[in-house]
Amino acid sequence: MKNNLLSRRTFVKTTSLGVTGSALSIGGLSSIYLAAPQEADKLAILGGSPVRHAGTNLEVSWPIFDDTDIKMYLDAFKSKKWSEYSYSPQELSFRFKKAFAEMMGVGFCAPTNSGTDALDAAQRALDIGPGDEVITQTNTFIATAQTTFNLFALPVFVDTDPETFMINADLIEERITENTRAILPVHIGGGAADMDKIMAIAKKHNLVVIEDTCQAQHGEWNHKKLGSIGDLGCFSFQAGKSLCAGEGGAVIGNNDDIMARVEAYTNNGRDPRGMKRTFPGSNFRITPFVATTLIGQMRRLEAQSKIRDENVAYLEKLLSEIKGVRPTKKYAGQTRRAYYEYQLIYEKEHFKNVPKIKFREAIAAEGIPLGNGIDSSLHKDPFIETYFNLRTFKKIFSKERLDKYRRENLCPVNEMIDKETGVSLGQRVFLGSKKDMEDIVTAIAKIQKNASKLL
Ligand SMILES: Cc1ncc(COP(=O)(O)O)c(C=O)c1O
C-alpha cells in the first residue's frame, strides 16, 4: 500500500463500493495524486517503486474453471464418444449449439473448430469466391482477411474511425465495386461496429453482412446480441476469449438455408436437415470435449460480464477526472459492450508529448499491462503480397487489378492510431477489484505528473 497514490482513507472509501462514493468526490484523482508523498513519486521506470508490486498481477488467472467443469470434461472423456457428427440431441456438440443459439437469440448455430474456420465456413456458405471483394477493416486479427484471401477473393480494407476504433462506416460506400459481395465488419476489442449504418448500406447495394464477433461475445446492438444482426455472425472460443475452450468457434444466423450450408460445410457436406451430402464440405467439427467445456463456461459468462461492466464503469468514472487517457467512444446503438481488449485513446499532449511507446514502457514498469490496442494495420502487412505472388492468384487477377488494389489500399487513420493513440487493457483486468481500477488511474496520474522526466 505504501506506494499507492490514493490515500488510505480514499482507498477504503472506494474499494468496497461500486461506482458511487468514489475518490473523485474529494477533488479528483489528479489532485489526490498531487498530494501524495514524495517517496511515492519516482517513476518505476526510473528506479522508483511501482504502483503495483511484482506478484500482484492485474490480470486474473485465466481461464477460470471449477470442479463441475472438470467433472463434465471427465464424463465426456469416459463416455468414449470422442467424436460427434450426427446432430443427435444426445451429443454434447448438439447441446452446445442449441444452448449457444438460444443465448444469442438466433435460430441456428454451427459450431466450428476455430473462429478462423467460422469465417471460412460463413464465406463459403455465401458462395464468396475467386474475383469477389469483401469489405472489411484493417484493425483486426489476420484471420478476418486471410479467410477471404484463401477463397481467392480480395479483402478490401476500410479505414478506422479515430474515436471508436471501429470500421469507419462512412467510408464503406466509396469502396463498393461491381465485385463487392459482402461487408465483414469486426466488433473489435468487444465494442460494436455501427451496425445500423452497415446494414443500411448492405441493403442499398444488395450485399450480405458477416459480423466478425470473435472478440465480442455477449455484446449487444439495440439489445440484440452482436453476431445476430447481419446475415451471419462468427465467433472464436480460443483461450483468450471471454467464452473459451482452448480452440473452437461458431457461426450463427437465422436463415435456414444459409445456415444449412454453413453447417454442411463444417460436416463434410452433410445437410443437417436429413444428412444428405448436398453441399460442398470440409471437417470443422468440434469435439465433445470442446462442447462440454463451452457448456461449462457459459454458466459464468453473464456473471463475469457484469463484473467487467462494473469495473469498466468505475474506471471510466475515474478516467473522466484526468486528461490524456480516455475510453474510445461508442455508437448510440451499442447497448452493451463485450470484452476482449478494452480500447482507450492516449493523448500525448497531456503528457508533455511523451510518445505512446514510452508511455507504455513507463506504465508497464508501474505494473500495469497496457496493450497497444488492436495493433494490426493489416492493409500494410506483407501477407498480402504473399497471396499476390501465388501462381493461382496471378491466374485469377490481372496485374492492373492488383496494382489498383495496392494504390487504393490506404488506411492513414489506423496507422496514426497504431503509432500515436491506441492503447488497451485485456478482459482479464476487468475481473479484478475496484482497487485494480484505481491502480491503473494512479499509475497514469503518476506518469502524467512526472512526464517531463521521460523526455
Ligand atoms: C477478430 C478476430 N477474428 C478472427 C479470429 C480467429 O479466431 P481463432 O483464433 O479462433 O481462429 C480472432 C481470434 O483472435 C479474432 O480476434
XYZ file of C-alpha atoms and ligand atoms in Angstrom:
471
model
C 0.000 0.000 0.000
C 2.924 2.337 0.699
C 3.189 3.456 -2.855
C -0.442 3.518 -3.734
C -1.010 7.128 -4.502
C -4.599 7.114 -3.426
C -4.674 7.963 0.240
C -5.612 5.145 2.604
C -8.828 6.929 3.593
C -9.840 7.341 -0.034
C -8.903 3.752 -0.773
C -11.182 2.431 1.984
C -13.977 4.622 0.681
C -13.648 3.414 -2.871
C -12.756 -0.250 -2.813
C -15.838 -1.702 -1.217
C -18.231 0.300 -3.326
C -19.412 0.332 -6.881
C -19.154 3.460 -8.912
C -20.635 5.610 -6.181
C -18.776 7.104 -3.244
C -15.574 7.410 -5.193
C -12.328 9.200 -4.601
C -13.479 11.836 -7.001
C -15.824 13.399 -4.509
C -12.859 14.891 -2.705
C -11.260 16.636 -5.585
C -10.389 14.209 -8.365
C -7.581 11.751 -8.804
C -5.100 14.245 -10.128
C -5.346 16.319 -7.016
C -5.180 13.200 -4.830
C -2.118 12.239 -6.735
C -0.546 15.666 -6.424
C -0.998 15.470 -2.664
C 0.811 12.128 -2.494
C 4.069 11.860 -0.573
C 7.261 12.458 -2.486
C 8.738 8.982 -1.934
C 5.885 7.543 -3.989
C 6.692 9.915 -6.783
C 9.652 8.459 -8.586
C 8.649 6.624 -11.728
C 9.315 2.894 -11.576
C 10.992 3.052 -14.975
C 13.500 5.451 -13.421
C 14.115 3.295 -10.359
C 11.146 4.205 -8.149
C 8.661 1.798 -6.587
C 5.904 0.619 -8.904
C 2.248 1.302 -8.205
C 1.694 -2.454 -8.452
C 4.385 -4.594 -6.918
C 5.662 -7.727 -8.597
C 3.419 -10.680 -7.845
C 0.259 -8.579 -7.708
C -0.764 -9.211 -11.288
C -3.569 -7.014 -12.505
C -4.771 -9.755 -14.830
C -6.683 -12.547 -13.128
C -5.551 -16.069 -13.854
C -7.395 -17.284 -16.954
C -9.297 -19.393 -17.906
C -11.472 -19.904 -14.868
C -12.996 -23.303 -14.057
C -14.208 -25.303 -11.078
C -14.800 -28.920 -10.073
C -18.039 -29.062 -12.048
C -16.169 -28.158 -15.249
C -13.582 -30.836 -14.526
C -16.284 -33.446 -13.889
C -18.100 -32.504 -17.084
C -14.876 -32.848 -19.015
C -14.018 -36.212 -17.458
C -17.545 -37.501 -18.090
C -17.155 -36.657 -21.772
C -13.797 -38.396 -21.783
C -15.052 -41.513 -20.014
C -18.084 -41.787 -22.312
C -15.694 -42.912 -25.060
C -17.758 -40.923 -27.578
C -14.875 -38.815 -28.709
C -16.248 -37.565 -31.979
C -19.721 -36.443 -32.938
C -21.232 -35.724 -36.312
C -24.829 -36.895 -36.400
C -26.661 -33.879 -34.908
C -28.480 -36.150 -32.464
C -29.747 -34.466 -29.280
C -27.648 -36.820 -27.109
C -24.461 -35.302 -28.463
C -22.634 -32.675 -26.441
C -21.912 -30.618 -29.549
C -25.635 -30.645 -30.330
C -26.383 -29.476 -26.772
C -23.838 -26.706 -27.129
C -25.156 -25.482 -30.438
C -28.714 -25.319 -29.140
C -27.629 -23.502 -25.976
C -25.458 -21.010 -27.857
C -28.174 -20.257 -30.430
C -30.571 -19.623 -27.567
C -28.098 -17.386 -25.752
C -27.531 -15.393 -28.951
C -31.242 -15.187 -29.742
C -30.933 -16.810 -33.179
C -32.449 -19.824 -34.894
C -29.230 -21.667 -35.721
C -25.657 -22.228 -34.623
C -22.999 -24.243 -36.401
C -20.004 -24.982 -34.157
C -16.565 -24.933 -35.791
C -13.112 -25.768 -34.541
C -11.931 -22.125 -34.604
C -13.016 -18.577 -35.324
C -10.920 -18.746 -38.477
C -12.927 -21.736 -39.659
C -16.154 -19.977 -38.708
C -15.208 -17.102 -41.041
C -14.192 -19.585 -43.711
C -17.443 -21.573 -43.484
C -19.539 -18.391 -43.459
C -17.934 -17.023 -46.620
C -18.115 -20.395 -48.379
C -21.790 -20.800 -47.470
C -22.435 -17.417 -49.067
C -20.567 -18.619 -52.151
C -17.859 -15.973 -51.961
C -15.028 -16.963 -54.245
C -12.484 -16.103 -56.927
C -12.540 -12.471 -58.012
C -15.043 -11.318 -55.379
C -14.366 -8.497 -52.947
C -15.260 -8.408 -49.265
C -15.200 -5.061 -47.494
C -13.593 -5.296 -44.093
C -11.299 -3.394 -41.771
C -7.598 -3.145 -41.226
C -7.525 -3.246 -37.429
C -8.331 -6.877 -36.868
C -6.702 -10.226 -36.401
C -5.218 -11.560 -39.627
C -7.804 -14.370 -39.897
C -10.546 -11.905 -40.864
C -8.770 -11.132 -44.134
C -6.855 -14.388 -44.550
C -10.073 -16.363 -44.904
C -11.166 -14.112 -47.781
C -7.782 -14.396 -49.494
C -7.928 -18.178 -49.033
C -11.035 -18.142 -51.245
C -9.108 -16.232 -53.944
C -11.182 -13.173 -53.173
C -9.926 -9.748 -52.075
C -10.471 -8.248 -48.642
C -10.877 -4.504 -49.162
C -9.635 -2.627 -46.122
C -11.603 0.382 -44.919
C -10.006 2.871 -42.554
C -10.826 3.203 -38.869
C -12.973 5.719 -37.008
C -10.441 7.574 -34.802
C -12.930 7.974 -31.936
C -14.444 4.480 -31.745
C -11.615 2.433 -33.339
C -14.337 0.585 -35.282
C -14.590 0.385 -39.077
C -15.483 3.865 -40.370
C -18.871 3.052 -41.891
C -18.936 6.414 -43.684
C -16.059 5.206 -45.872
C -17.621 1.903 -46.904
C -19.734 3.009 -49.854
C -16.843 4.553 -51.757
C -15.087 1.156 -51.726
C -18.009 -0.771 -53.232
C -17.424 -2.033 -56.792
C -19.211 -4.423 -59.130
C -17.160 -7.207 -57.492
C -18.225 -6.499 -53.920
C -20.210 -9.354 -52.383
C -20.125 -8.777 -48.651
C -19.339 -6.421 -45.799
C -17.390 -8.029 -42.966
C -17.229 -5.634 -40.012
C -15.360 -6.678 -36.874
C -16.651 -5.830 -33.406
C -13.118 -5.168 -32.467
C -11.976 -5.455 -28.859
C -15.549 -6.065 -27.724
C -17.126 -2.786 -28.838
C -19.734 -2.701 -31.592
C -19.335 -1.559 -35.195
C -22.027 0.815 -36.425
C -24.474 -1.894 -37.446
C -27.350 0.441 -38.362
C -25.240 2.196 -40.985
C -23.654 -1.031 -42.205
C -26.979 -2.833 -42.594
C -28.458 0.144 -44.464
C -25.508 0.229 -46.900
C -25.746 -3.547 -47.399
C -29.439 -3.313 -48.149
C -28.957 -0.463 -50.605
C -26.260 -2.351 -52.537
C -27.672 -5.850 -52.131
C -24.690 -7.150 -50.146
C -24.543 -9.730 -47.383
C -23.146 -8.873 -43.948
C -20.944 -11.203 -41.942
C -20.182 -9.973 -38.430
C -16.769 -10.984 -37.105
C -17.827 -11.309 -33.489
C -14.744 -13.277 -32.442
C -13.827 -10.621 -29.860
C -17.326 -9.619 -28.812
C -19.249 -12.491 -27.298
C -22.193 -11.201 -25.330
C -22.126 -7.609 -26.608
C -25.370 -6.058 -27.832
C -26.622 -3.698 -30.511
C -30.060 -2.228 -29.816
C -30.481 -5.000 -27.218
C -29.807 -7.752 -29.764
C -26.675 -9.839 -29.467
C -23.737 -8.873 -31.659
C -23.409 -11.504 -34.354
C -27.187 -11.772 -34.756
C -27.709 -8.532 -36.701
C -26.100 -9.401 -40.062
C -26.711 -12.447 -42.254
C -24.141 -14.465 -40.308
C -22.091 -13.939 -37.151
C -18.747 -15.648 -36.490
C -17.275 -16.434 -33.075
C -13.969 -17.652 -31.685
C -13.584 -19.651 -28.471
C -9.799 -19.518 -28.447
C -8.298 -19.481 -24.949
C -8.047 -15.698 -24.508
C -11.677 -15.012 -25.377
C -14.302 -14.319 -22.721
C -16.076 -17.552 -23.677
C -13.337 -20.040 -24.364
C -12.427 -23.684 -24.789
C -8.837 -23.505 -25.980
C -9.817 -23.678 -29.629
C -13.288 -23.542 -31.099
C -15.717 -21.312 -32.921
C -19.244 -20.961 -34.213
C -21.340 -19.396 -36.939
C -24.801 -18.162 -36.046
C -27.727 -16.993 -38.161
C -31.456 -17.048 -38.711
C -31.774 -18.129 -42.331
C -32.443 -21.856 -42.518
C -30.943 -22.366 -45.983
C -27.802 -20.323 -45.419
C -27.204 -21.937 -42.048
C -27.755 -25.414 -43.529
C -24.979 -24.614 -45.997
C -22.713 -23.419 -43.189
C -23.366 -26.485 -41.129
C -22.979 -28.788 -44.090
C -19.648 -27.194 -44.908
C -18.427 -27.910 -41.367
C -19.556 -31.549 -41.602
C -18.220 -32.826 -44.932
C -21.215 -31.526 -46.859
C -23.960 -33.172 -44.801
C -27.166 -31.116 -44.819
C -28.320 -31.105 -41.172
C -31.922 -31.449 -42.420
C -31.502 -35.063 -43.480
C -27.779 -35.739 -43.616
C -27.625 -35.970 -47.410
C -24.378 -34.675 -48.867
C -25.801 -31.851 -50.942
C -23.282 -29.072 -50.248
C -19.537 -28.613 -50.537
C -17.831 -29.539 -47.316
C -14.861 -29.943 -45.076
C -14.482 -31.114 -41.482
C -14.631 -28.290 -38.936
C -16.468 -30.303 -36.268
C -15.799 -29.671 -32.600
C -15.031 -32.488 -30.213
C -17.317 -33.297 -27.259
C -14.510 -32.025 -25.027
C -14.744 -28.584 -26.546
C -18.547 -28.707 -26.414
C -18.646 -29.642 -22.745
C -16.013 -27.032 -21.870
C -18.128 -24.381 -23.572
C -21.326 -25.525 -21.874
C -19.454 -25.232 -18.574
C -18.037 -21.795 -19.401
C -21.413 -20.449 -20.497
C -22.614 -20.851 -16.907
C -20.386 -17.973 -15.815
C -20.343 -15.667 -18.845
C -23.129 -13.378 -17.663
C -21.753 -13.049 -14.119
C -18.268 -12.329 -15.444
C -19.641 -9.795 -17.912
C -21.401 -7.997 -15.043
C -18.168 -7.754 -13.045
C -16.379 -6.363 -16.090
C -19.222 -3.910 -16.745
C -18.982 -2.598 -13.171
C -15.216 -2.296 -13.237
C -15.247 -0.545 -16.605
C -17.907 1.896 -15.391
C -15.733 2.665 -12.372
C -12.576 3.021 -14.451
C -14.362 5.360 -16.844
C -15.555 7.476 -13.954
C -12.027 7.741 -12.583
C -10.606 8.497 -16.028
C -13.105 11.303 -16.528
C -11.254 13.131 -13.762
C -7.934 13.238 -15.566
C -6.958 14.224 -19.054
C -4.865 12.311 -21.523
C -6.200 8.755 -21.443
C -9.857 8.333 -22.301
C -12.114 5.472 -23.402
C -12.931 5.137 -27.076
C -16.423 6.392 -27.845
C -19.294 4.041 -28.621
C -22.066 4.341 -31.185
C -25.569 5.027 -29.911
C -26.795 1.543 -30.872
C -24.275 -0.219 -28.617
C -26.427 -1.179 -25.664
C -23.829 -3.450 -24.074
C -20.151 -3.851 -24.722
C -18.333 -7.169 -24.729
C -14.790 -7.813 -23.563
C -11.590 -8.792 -25.233
C -9.332 -5.741 -25.439
C -10.897 -2.641 -23.949
C -9.551 0.202 -26.055
C -8.501 3.653 -24.922
C -7.131 6.785 -26.538
C -3.763 8.158 -25.409
C -3.292 11.891 -25.987
C 0.375 12.721 -25.682
C -0.216 16.469 -25.482
C -1.341 15.870 -21.905
C 1.924 14.057 -21.189
C 4.375 16.685 -22.411
C 4.373 14.932 -25.793
C 5.837 11.700 -24.420
C 5.317 9.240 -27.298
C 2.899 6.366 -26.765
C 5.642 3.770 -26.835
C 7.490 5.487 -23.983
C 4.261 5.940 -22.033
C 3.535 2.236 -22.385
C 7.008 1.342 -21.158
C 6.590 3.630 -18.161
C 3.174 2.256 -17.219
C 4.372 -1.332 -17.690
C 7.115 -0.581 -15.164
C 4.375 0.575 -12.767
C 2.845 -2.910 -13.122
C 0.017 -2.010 -15.491
C -0.161 -4.234 -18.622
C -1.358 -1.646 -21.125
C -1.528 -3.115 -24.616
C -1.116 -1.350 -27.941
C -4.801 -1.552 -28.844
C -5.634 -3.929 -31.650
C -2.361 -3.115 -33.220
C -2.539 -4.567 -36.674
C -2.573 -2.407 -39.737
C -3.353 -5.390 -41.930
C -3.512 -3.287 -45.097
C 0.279 -2.897 -44.805
C 1.044 -6.473 -43.832
C 3.393 -8.415 -46.131
C 0.943 -11.326 -46.157
C -0.952 -9.506 -48.914
C 1.957 -9.805 -51.314
C 2.419 -13.424 -50.264
C -1.016 -14.121 -51.698
C -0.493 -11.931 -54.751
C 2.653 -13.869 -55.619
C 0.844 -17.192 -55.734
C 0.530 -18.752 -59.162
C -3.187 -19.210 -58.521
C -3.693 -15.535 -57.676
C -1.874 -14.432 -60.776
C -4.164 -16.687 -62.782
C -7.303 -15.080 -61.371
C -6.319 -11.413 -61.057
C -4.794 -9.203 -63.733
C -1.722 -7.119 -62.904
C -3.827 -3.983 -63.449
C -6.383 -5.095 -60.896
C -3.794 -5.907 -58.258
C -1.981 -2.611 -58.900
C -5.250 -0.745 -58.460
C -5.820 -2.661 -55.221
C -2.368 -1.646 -53.985
C -2.955 2.011 -54.891
C -6.281 2.212 -53.107
C -5.186 0.198 -50.080
C -4.704 3.143 -47.714
C -5.757 3.485 -44.072
C -3.873 6.510 -42.673
C -6.119 6.949 -39.636
C -5.474 3.414 -38.486
C -1.749 3.908 -38.882
C -1.996 7.020 -36.720
C -3.935 5.058 -34.080
C -1.301 2.300 -34.128
C 1.515 4.742 -33.719
C 0.059 7.513 -31.621
C -3.190 6.942 -29.775
C -4.360 3.320 -29.415
C -3.867 1.611 -26.063
C -5.814 -1.203 -24.431
C -6.464 -3.361 -21.401
C -7.291 -7.058 -21.685
C -10.572 -8.548 -20.490
C -8.811 -10.302 -17.587
C -8.003 -6.950 -15.989
C -11.705 -6.241 -15.523
C -12.395 -9.350 -13.471
C -10.399 -7.829 -10.622
C -11.318 -5.327 -7.926
C -12.178 -1.645 -7.751
C -8.725 -1.097 -6.335
C -7.243 -2.512 -9.530
C -9.063 0.197 -11.475
C -7.702 2.805 -9.073
C -4.177 1.494 -9.546
C -4.490 1.932 -13.308
C -5.521 5.559 -12.949
C -2.997 6.190 -10.194
C -0.234 4.963 -12.486
C -1.480 7.201 -15.304
C -1.605 10.213 -12.994
C 1.855 9.427 -11.635
C 3.306 9.332 -15.140
C 1.458 12.491 -16.084
C 2.917 14.354 -13.128
C 6.417 13.157 -13.985
C 6.135 13.206 -17.766
C 8.977 15.688 -18.219
C 11.359 13.128 -16.663
C 10.646 10.768 -19.533
C 11.829 13.155 -22.225
C -11.281 -10.514 -34.778
C -10.893 -11.956 -34.871
N -11.266 -12.658 -35.946
C -10.943 -13.951 -36.087
C -10.211 -14.608 -35.118
C -9.827 -16.032 -35.345
O -10.259 -16.866 -34.320
P -9.444 -18.206 -33.964
O -8.165 -17.815 -33.309
O -10.365 -18.943 -33.044
O -9.229 -18.922 -35.219
C -9.806 -13.924 -33.977
C -9.009 -14.588 -32.934
O -8.324 -13.965 -32.150
C -10.145 -12.555 -33.861
O -9.761 -11.850 -32.808
